[in-house]
PDB file of C-alpha atoms in Angstrom:
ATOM      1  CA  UNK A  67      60.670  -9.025  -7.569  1.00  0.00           C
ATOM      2  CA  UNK A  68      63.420  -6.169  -6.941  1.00  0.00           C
ATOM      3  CA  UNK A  69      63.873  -6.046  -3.242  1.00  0.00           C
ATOM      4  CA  UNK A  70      62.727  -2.697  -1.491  1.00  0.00           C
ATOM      5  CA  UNK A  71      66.302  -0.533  -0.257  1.00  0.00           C
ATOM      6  CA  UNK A  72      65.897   0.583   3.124  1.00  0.00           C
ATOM      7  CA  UNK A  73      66.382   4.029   3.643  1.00  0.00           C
ATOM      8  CA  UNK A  74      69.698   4.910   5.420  1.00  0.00           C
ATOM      9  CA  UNK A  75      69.595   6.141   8.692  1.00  0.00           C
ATOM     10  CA  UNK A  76      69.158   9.332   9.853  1.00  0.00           C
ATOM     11  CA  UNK A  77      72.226  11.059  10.959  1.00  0.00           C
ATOM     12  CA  UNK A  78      71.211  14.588  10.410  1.00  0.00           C
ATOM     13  CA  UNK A  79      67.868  16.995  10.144  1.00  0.00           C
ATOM     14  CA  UNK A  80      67.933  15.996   6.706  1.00  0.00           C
ATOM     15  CA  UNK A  81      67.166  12.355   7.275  1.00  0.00           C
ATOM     16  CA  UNK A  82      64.536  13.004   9.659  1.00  0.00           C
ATOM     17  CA  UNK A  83      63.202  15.455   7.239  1.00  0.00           C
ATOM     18  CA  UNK A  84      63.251  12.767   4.756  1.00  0.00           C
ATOM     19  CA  UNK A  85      61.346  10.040   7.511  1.00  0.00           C
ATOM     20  CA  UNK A  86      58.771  12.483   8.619  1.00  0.00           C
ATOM     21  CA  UNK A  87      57.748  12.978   4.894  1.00  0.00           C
ATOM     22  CA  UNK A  88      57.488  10.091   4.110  1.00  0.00           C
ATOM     23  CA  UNK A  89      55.427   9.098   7.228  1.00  0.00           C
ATOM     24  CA  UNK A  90      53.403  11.811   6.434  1.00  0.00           C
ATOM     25  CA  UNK A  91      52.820  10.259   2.746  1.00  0.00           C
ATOM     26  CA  UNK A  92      51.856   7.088   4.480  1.00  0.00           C
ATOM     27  CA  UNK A  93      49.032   8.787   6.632  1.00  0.00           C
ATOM     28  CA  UNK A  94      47.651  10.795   3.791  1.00  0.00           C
ATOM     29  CA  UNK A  95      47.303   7.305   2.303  1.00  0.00           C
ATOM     30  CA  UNK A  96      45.918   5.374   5.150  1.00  0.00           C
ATOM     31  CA  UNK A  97      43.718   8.517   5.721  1.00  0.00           C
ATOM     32  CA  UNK A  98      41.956   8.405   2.135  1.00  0.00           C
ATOM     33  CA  UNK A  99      41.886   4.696   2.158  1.00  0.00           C
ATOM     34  CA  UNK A 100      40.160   5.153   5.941  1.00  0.00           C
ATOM     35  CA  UNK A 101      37.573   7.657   4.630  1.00  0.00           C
ATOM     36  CA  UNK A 102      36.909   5.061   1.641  1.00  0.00           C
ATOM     37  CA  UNK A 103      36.286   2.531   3.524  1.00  0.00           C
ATOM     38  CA  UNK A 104      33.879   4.569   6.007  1.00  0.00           C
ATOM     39  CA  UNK A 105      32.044   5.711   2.753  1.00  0.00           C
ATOM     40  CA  UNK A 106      31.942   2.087   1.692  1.00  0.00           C
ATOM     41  CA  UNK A 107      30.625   0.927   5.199  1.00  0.00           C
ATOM     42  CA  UNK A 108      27.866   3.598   4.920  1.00  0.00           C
ATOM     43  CA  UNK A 109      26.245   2.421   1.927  1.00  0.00           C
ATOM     44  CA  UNK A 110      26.649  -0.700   3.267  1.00  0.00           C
ATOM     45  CA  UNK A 111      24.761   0.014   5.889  1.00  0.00           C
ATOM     46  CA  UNK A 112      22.089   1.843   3.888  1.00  0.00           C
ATOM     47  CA  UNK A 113      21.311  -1.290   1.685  1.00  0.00           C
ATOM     48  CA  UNK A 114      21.157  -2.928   4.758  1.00  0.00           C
ATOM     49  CA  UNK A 115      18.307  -0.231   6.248  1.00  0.00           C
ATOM     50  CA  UNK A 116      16.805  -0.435   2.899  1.00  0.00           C
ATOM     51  CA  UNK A 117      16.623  -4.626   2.930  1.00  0.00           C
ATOM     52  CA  UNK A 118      14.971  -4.073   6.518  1.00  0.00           C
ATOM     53  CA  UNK A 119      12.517  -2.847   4.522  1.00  0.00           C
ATOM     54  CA  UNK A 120      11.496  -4.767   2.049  1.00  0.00           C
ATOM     55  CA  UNK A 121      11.339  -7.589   4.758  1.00  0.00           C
ATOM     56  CA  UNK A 122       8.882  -5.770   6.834  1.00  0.00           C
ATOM     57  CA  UNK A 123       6.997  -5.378   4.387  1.00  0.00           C
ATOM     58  CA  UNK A 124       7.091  -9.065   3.065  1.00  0.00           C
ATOM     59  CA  UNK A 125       6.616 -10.290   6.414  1.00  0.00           C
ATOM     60  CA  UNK A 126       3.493  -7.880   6.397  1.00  0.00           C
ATOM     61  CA  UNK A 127       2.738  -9.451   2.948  1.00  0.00           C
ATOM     62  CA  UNK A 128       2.462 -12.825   4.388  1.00  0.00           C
ATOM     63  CA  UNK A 129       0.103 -11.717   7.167  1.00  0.00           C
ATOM     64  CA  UNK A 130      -2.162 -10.668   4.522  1.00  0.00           C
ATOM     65  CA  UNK A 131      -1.684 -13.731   2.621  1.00  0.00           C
ATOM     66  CA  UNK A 132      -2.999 -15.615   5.240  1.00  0.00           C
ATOM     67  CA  UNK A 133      -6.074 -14.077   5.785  1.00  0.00           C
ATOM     68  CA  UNK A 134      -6.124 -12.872   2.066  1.00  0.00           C
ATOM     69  CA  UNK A 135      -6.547 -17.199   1.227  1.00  0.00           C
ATOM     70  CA  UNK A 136      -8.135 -18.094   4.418  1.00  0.00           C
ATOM     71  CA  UNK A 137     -11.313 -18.397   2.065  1.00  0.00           C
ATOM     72  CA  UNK A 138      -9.605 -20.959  -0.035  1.00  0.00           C
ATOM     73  CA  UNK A 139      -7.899 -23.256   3.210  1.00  0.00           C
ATOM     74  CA  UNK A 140      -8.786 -26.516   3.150  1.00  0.00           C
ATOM     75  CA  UNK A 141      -9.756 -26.075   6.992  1.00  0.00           C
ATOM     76  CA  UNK A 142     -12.655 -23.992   5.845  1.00  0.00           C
ATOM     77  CA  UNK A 143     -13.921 -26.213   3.272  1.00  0.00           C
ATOM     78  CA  UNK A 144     -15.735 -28.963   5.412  1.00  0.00           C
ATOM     79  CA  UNK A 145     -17.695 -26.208   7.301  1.00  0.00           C
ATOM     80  CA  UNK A 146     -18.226 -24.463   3.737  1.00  0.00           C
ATOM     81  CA  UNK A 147     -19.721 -28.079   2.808  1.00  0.00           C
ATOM     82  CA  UNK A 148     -21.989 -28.284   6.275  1.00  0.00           C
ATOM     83  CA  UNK A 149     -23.671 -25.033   5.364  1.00  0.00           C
ATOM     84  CA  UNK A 150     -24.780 -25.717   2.179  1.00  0.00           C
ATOM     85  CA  UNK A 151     -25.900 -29.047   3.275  1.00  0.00           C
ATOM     86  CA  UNK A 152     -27.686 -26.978   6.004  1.00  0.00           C
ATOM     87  CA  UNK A 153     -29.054 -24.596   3.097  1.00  0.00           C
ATOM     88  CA  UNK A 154     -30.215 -27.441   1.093  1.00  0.00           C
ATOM     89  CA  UNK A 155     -32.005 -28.936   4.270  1.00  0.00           C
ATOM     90  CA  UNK A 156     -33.971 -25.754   5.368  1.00  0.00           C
ATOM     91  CA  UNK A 157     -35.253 -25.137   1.706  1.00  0.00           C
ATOM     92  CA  UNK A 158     -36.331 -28.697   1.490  1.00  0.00           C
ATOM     93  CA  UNK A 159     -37.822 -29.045   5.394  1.00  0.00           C
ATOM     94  CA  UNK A 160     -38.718 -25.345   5.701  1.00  0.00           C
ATOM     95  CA  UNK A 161     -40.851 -25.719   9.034  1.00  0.00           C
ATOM     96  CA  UNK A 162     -37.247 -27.132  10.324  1.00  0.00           C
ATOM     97  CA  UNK A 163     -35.843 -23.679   9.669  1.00  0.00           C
ATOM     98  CA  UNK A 164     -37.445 -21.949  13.481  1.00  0.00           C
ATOM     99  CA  UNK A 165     -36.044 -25.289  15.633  1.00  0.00           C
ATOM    100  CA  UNK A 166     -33.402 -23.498  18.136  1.00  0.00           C
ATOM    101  CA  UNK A 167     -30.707 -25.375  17.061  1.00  0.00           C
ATOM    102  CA  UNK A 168     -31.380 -24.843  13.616  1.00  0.00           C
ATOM    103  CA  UNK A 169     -31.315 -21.202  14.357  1.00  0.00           C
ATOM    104  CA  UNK A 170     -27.935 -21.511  15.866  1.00  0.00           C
ATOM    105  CA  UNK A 171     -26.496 -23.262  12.875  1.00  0.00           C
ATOM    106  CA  UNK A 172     -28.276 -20.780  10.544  1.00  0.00           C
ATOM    107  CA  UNK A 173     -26.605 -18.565  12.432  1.00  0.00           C
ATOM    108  CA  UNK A 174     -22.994 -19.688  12.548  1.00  0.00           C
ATOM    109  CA  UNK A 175     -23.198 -20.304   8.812  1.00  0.00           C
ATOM    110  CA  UNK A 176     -24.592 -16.657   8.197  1.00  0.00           C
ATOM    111  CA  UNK A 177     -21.489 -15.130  10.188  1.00  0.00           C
ATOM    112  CA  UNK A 178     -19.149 -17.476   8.279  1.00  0.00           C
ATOM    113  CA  UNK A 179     -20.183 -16.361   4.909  1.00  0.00           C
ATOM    114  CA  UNK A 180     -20.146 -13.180   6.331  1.00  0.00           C
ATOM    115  CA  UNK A 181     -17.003 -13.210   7.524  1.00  0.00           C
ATOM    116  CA  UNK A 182     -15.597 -14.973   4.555  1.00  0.00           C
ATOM    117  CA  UNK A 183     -17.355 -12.486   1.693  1.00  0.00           C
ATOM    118  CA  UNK A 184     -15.749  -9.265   3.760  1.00  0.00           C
ATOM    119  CA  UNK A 185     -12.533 -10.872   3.914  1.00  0.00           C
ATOM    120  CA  UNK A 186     -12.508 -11.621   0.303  1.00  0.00           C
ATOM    121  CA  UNK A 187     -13.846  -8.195  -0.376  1.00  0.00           C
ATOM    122  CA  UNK A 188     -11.097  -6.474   1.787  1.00  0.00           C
ATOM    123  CA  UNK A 189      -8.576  -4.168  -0.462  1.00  0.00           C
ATOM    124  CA  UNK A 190      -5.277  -6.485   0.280  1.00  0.00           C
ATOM    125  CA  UNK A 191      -6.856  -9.040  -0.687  1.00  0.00           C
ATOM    126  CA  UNK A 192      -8.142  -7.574  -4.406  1.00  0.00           C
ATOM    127  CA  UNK A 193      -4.613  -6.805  -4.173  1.00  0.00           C
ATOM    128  CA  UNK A 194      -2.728  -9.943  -3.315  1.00  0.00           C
ATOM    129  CA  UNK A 195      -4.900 -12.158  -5.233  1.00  0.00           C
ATOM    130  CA  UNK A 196      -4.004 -10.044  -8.216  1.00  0.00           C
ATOM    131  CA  UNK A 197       0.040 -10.491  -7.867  1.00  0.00           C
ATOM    132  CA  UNK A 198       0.792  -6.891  -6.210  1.00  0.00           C
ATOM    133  CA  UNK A 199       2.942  -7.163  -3.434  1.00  0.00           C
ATOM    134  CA  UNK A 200       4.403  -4.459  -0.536  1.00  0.00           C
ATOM    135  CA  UNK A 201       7.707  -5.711  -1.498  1.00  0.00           C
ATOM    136  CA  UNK A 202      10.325  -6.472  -4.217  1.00  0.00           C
ATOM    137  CA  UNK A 203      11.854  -9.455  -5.395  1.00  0.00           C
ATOM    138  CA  UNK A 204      15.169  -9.329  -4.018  1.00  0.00           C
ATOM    139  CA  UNK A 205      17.979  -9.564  -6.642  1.00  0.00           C
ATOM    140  CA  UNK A 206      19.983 -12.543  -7.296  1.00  0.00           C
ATOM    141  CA  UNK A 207      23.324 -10.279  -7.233  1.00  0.00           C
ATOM    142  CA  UNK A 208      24.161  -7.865  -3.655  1.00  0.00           C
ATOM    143  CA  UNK A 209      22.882  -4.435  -4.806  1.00  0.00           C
ATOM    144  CA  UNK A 210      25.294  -1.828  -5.527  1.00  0.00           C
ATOM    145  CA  UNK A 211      22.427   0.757  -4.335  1.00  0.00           C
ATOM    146  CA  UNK A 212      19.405   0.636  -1.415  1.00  0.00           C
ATOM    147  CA  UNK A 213      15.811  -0.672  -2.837  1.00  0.00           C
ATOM    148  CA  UNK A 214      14.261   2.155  -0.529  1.00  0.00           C
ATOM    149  CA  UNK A 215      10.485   1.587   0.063  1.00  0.00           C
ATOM    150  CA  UNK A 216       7.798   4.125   0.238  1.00  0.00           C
ATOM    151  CA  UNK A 217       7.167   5.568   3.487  1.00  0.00           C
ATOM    152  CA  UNK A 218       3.558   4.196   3.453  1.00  0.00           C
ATOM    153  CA  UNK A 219       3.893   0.925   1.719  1.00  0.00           C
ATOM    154  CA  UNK A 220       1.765   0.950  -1.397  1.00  0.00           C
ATOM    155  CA  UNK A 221       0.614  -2.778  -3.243  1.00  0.00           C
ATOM    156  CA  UNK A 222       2.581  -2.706  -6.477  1.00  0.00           C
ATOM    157  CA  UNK A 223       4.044  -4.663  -9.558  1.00  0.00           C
ATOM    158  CA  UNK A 224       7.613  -6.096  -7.442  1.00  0.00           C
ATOM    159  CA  UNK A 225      10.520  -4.786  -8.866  1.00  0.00           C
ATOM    160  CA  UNK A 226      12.328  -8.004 -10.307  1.00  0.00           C
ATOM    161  CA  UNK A 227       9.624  -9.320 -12.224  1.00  0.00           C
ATOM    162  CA  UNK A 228       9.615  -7.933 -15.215  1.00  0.00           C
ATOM    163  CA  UNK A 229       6.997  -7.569 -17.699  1.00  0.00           C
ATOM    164  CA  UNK A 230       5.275 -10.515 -15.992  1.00  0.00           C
ATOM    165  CA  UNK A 231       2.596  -8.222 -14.397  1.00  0.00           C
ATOM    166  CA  UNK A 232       2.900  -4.897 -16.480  1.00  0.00           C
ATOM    167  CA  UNK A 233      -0.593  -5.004 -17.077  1.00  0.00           C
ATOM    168  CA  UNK A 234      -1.306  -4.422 -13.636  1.00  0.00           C
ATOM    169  CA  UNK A 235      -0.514  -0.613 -12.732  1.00  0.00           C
ATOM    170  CA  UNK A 236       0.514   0.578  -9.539  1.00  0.00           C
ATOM    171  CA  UNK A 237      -2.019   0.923  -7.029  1.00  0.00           C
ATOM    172  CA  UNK A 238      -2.690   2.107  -3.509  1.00  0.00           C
ATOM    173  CA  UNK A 239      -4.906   1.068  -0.891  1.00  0.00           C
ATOM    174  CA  UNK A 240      -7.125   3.947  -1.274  1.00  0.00           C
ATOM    175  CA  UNK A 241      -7.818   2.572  -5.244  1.00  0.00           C
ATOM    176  CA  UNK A 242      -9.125  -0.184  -3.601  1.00  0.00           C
ATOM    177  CA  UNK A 243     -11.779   0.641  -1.420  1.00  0.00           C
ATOM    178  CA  UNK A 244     -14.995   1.569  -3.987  1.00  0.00           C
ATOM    179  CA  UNK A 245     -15.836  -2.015  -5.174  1.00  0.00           C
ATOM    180  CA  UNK A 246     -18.747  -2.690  -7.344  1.00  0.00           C
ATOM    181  CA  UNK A 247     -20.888  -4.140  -3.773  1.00  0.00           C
ATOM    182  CA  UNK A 248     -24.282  -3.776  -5.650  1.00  0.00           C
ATOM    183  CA  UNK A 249     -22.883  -7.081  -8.129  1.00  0.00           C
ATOM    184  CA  UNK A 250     -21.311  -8.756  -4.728  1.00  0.00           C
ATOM    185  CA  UNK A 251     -24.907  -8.643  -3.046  1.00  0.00           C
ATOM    186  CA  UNK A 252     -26.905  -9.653  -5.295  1.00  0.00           C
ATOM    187  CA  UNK A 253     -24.878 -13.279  -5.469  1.00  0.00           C
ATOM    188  CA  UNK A 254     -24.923 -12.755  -1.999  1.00  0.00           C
ATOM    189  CA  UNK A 255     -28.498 -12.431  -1.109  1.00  0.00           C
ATOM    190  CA  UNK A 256     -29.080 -15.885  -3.549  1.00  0.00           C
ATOM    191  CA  UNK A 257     -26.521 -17.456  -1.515  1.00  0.00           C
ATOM    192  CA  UNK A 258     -28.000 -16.894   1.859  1.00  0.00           C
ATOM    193  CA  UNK A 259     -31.474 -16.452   1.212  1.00  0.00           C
ATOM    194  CA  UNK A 260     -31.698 -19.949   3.300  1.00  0.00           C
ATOM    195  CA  UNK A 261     -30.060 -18.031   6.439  1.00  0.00           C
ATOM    196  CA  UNK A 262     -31.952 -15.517   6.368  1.00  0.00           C
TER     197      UNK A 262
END
């Protein structure tokens, strides 16, 4: 490695001609690399805004998930299994059916199917239960540009999947809300015709 000769020193205008120029080549230098690096830092910081995002959203996802599976939790399931006991018992004994604390029950178990058939009926939940998501799949590799979101999150086929789900199209919540309720109350009316 040659070694780097020092410039001689400056006895004259000439010489500190010759320094300021070449300090002056150095800023230019430090300058562009300094405007670089700010341009770097911004898109840096826009991925960053944009991965803020996405975890909103997925953190928004999981809220739905919970309520979206409620119906399935194995917490519901034993009061699920009292109220069709409690069906089977009032169309067997129905003079049992007008006690006051069979009312109550028949009560309780009307407002948890209730409950339970609008939550399951709810647009998210169509959604979720159908693998659309508010958010991508974040990449295995740092992005070299922002995964911006919508400004109104929309459920759609993640990004990062593939052709897993390219069946499903893209959908908003609005596409969700006319569901075919007619088909829905019909099983329902079966279902609780002992409540009722």
């Amino acid at each position: 490695r040659p070694k780097q000769r020092l410039p001689l020193a400056p006895t004259d205008a000439a010489g500190w001609a010759s320094r300021a120029f070449h300090a002056s080549l150095s800023s230019e230098k430090a300058l562009q690399e300094a405007e670089m690096k700010q341009l770097e830092a911004e898109k840096h910081a826009e991925i960053a805004r944009a991965s803020m995002q996405q975890a909103q959203a997925a953190m928004l996802q999981a809220k739905i998930n919970s309520v979206a599976y409620a119906v399935k939790a194995p917490s519901v399931k034993p009061y699920l299994a009292f109220c069709d006991q409690l069906a089977k018992r009032v169309r067997a004994n129905p003079a049992e059916a007008d006690g006051t604390a069979m009312v109550e029950l028949r009560r309780f178990c009307a407002g948890l199917e209730n409950y339970l058939d609008g939550v399951s009926r709810r647009p998210e939940t169509v959604a979720t239960r159908s693998g659309l998501r508010l958010y991508d799949v974040p990449p295995l590799k740092y992005p070299e540009e922002p995964w911006w979101m919508q400004t109104v999150p929309e459920f759609h086929v993640p990004k990062g999947l593939g052709q897993a789900l390219s069946n499903v199209q893209q959908l908003s919540m609005a596409q969700f809300l006319w569901l075919p309720a007619q088909r829905l109350l019909s099983s329902q009316r079966r279902r609780w015709s002992a409540f009722i």
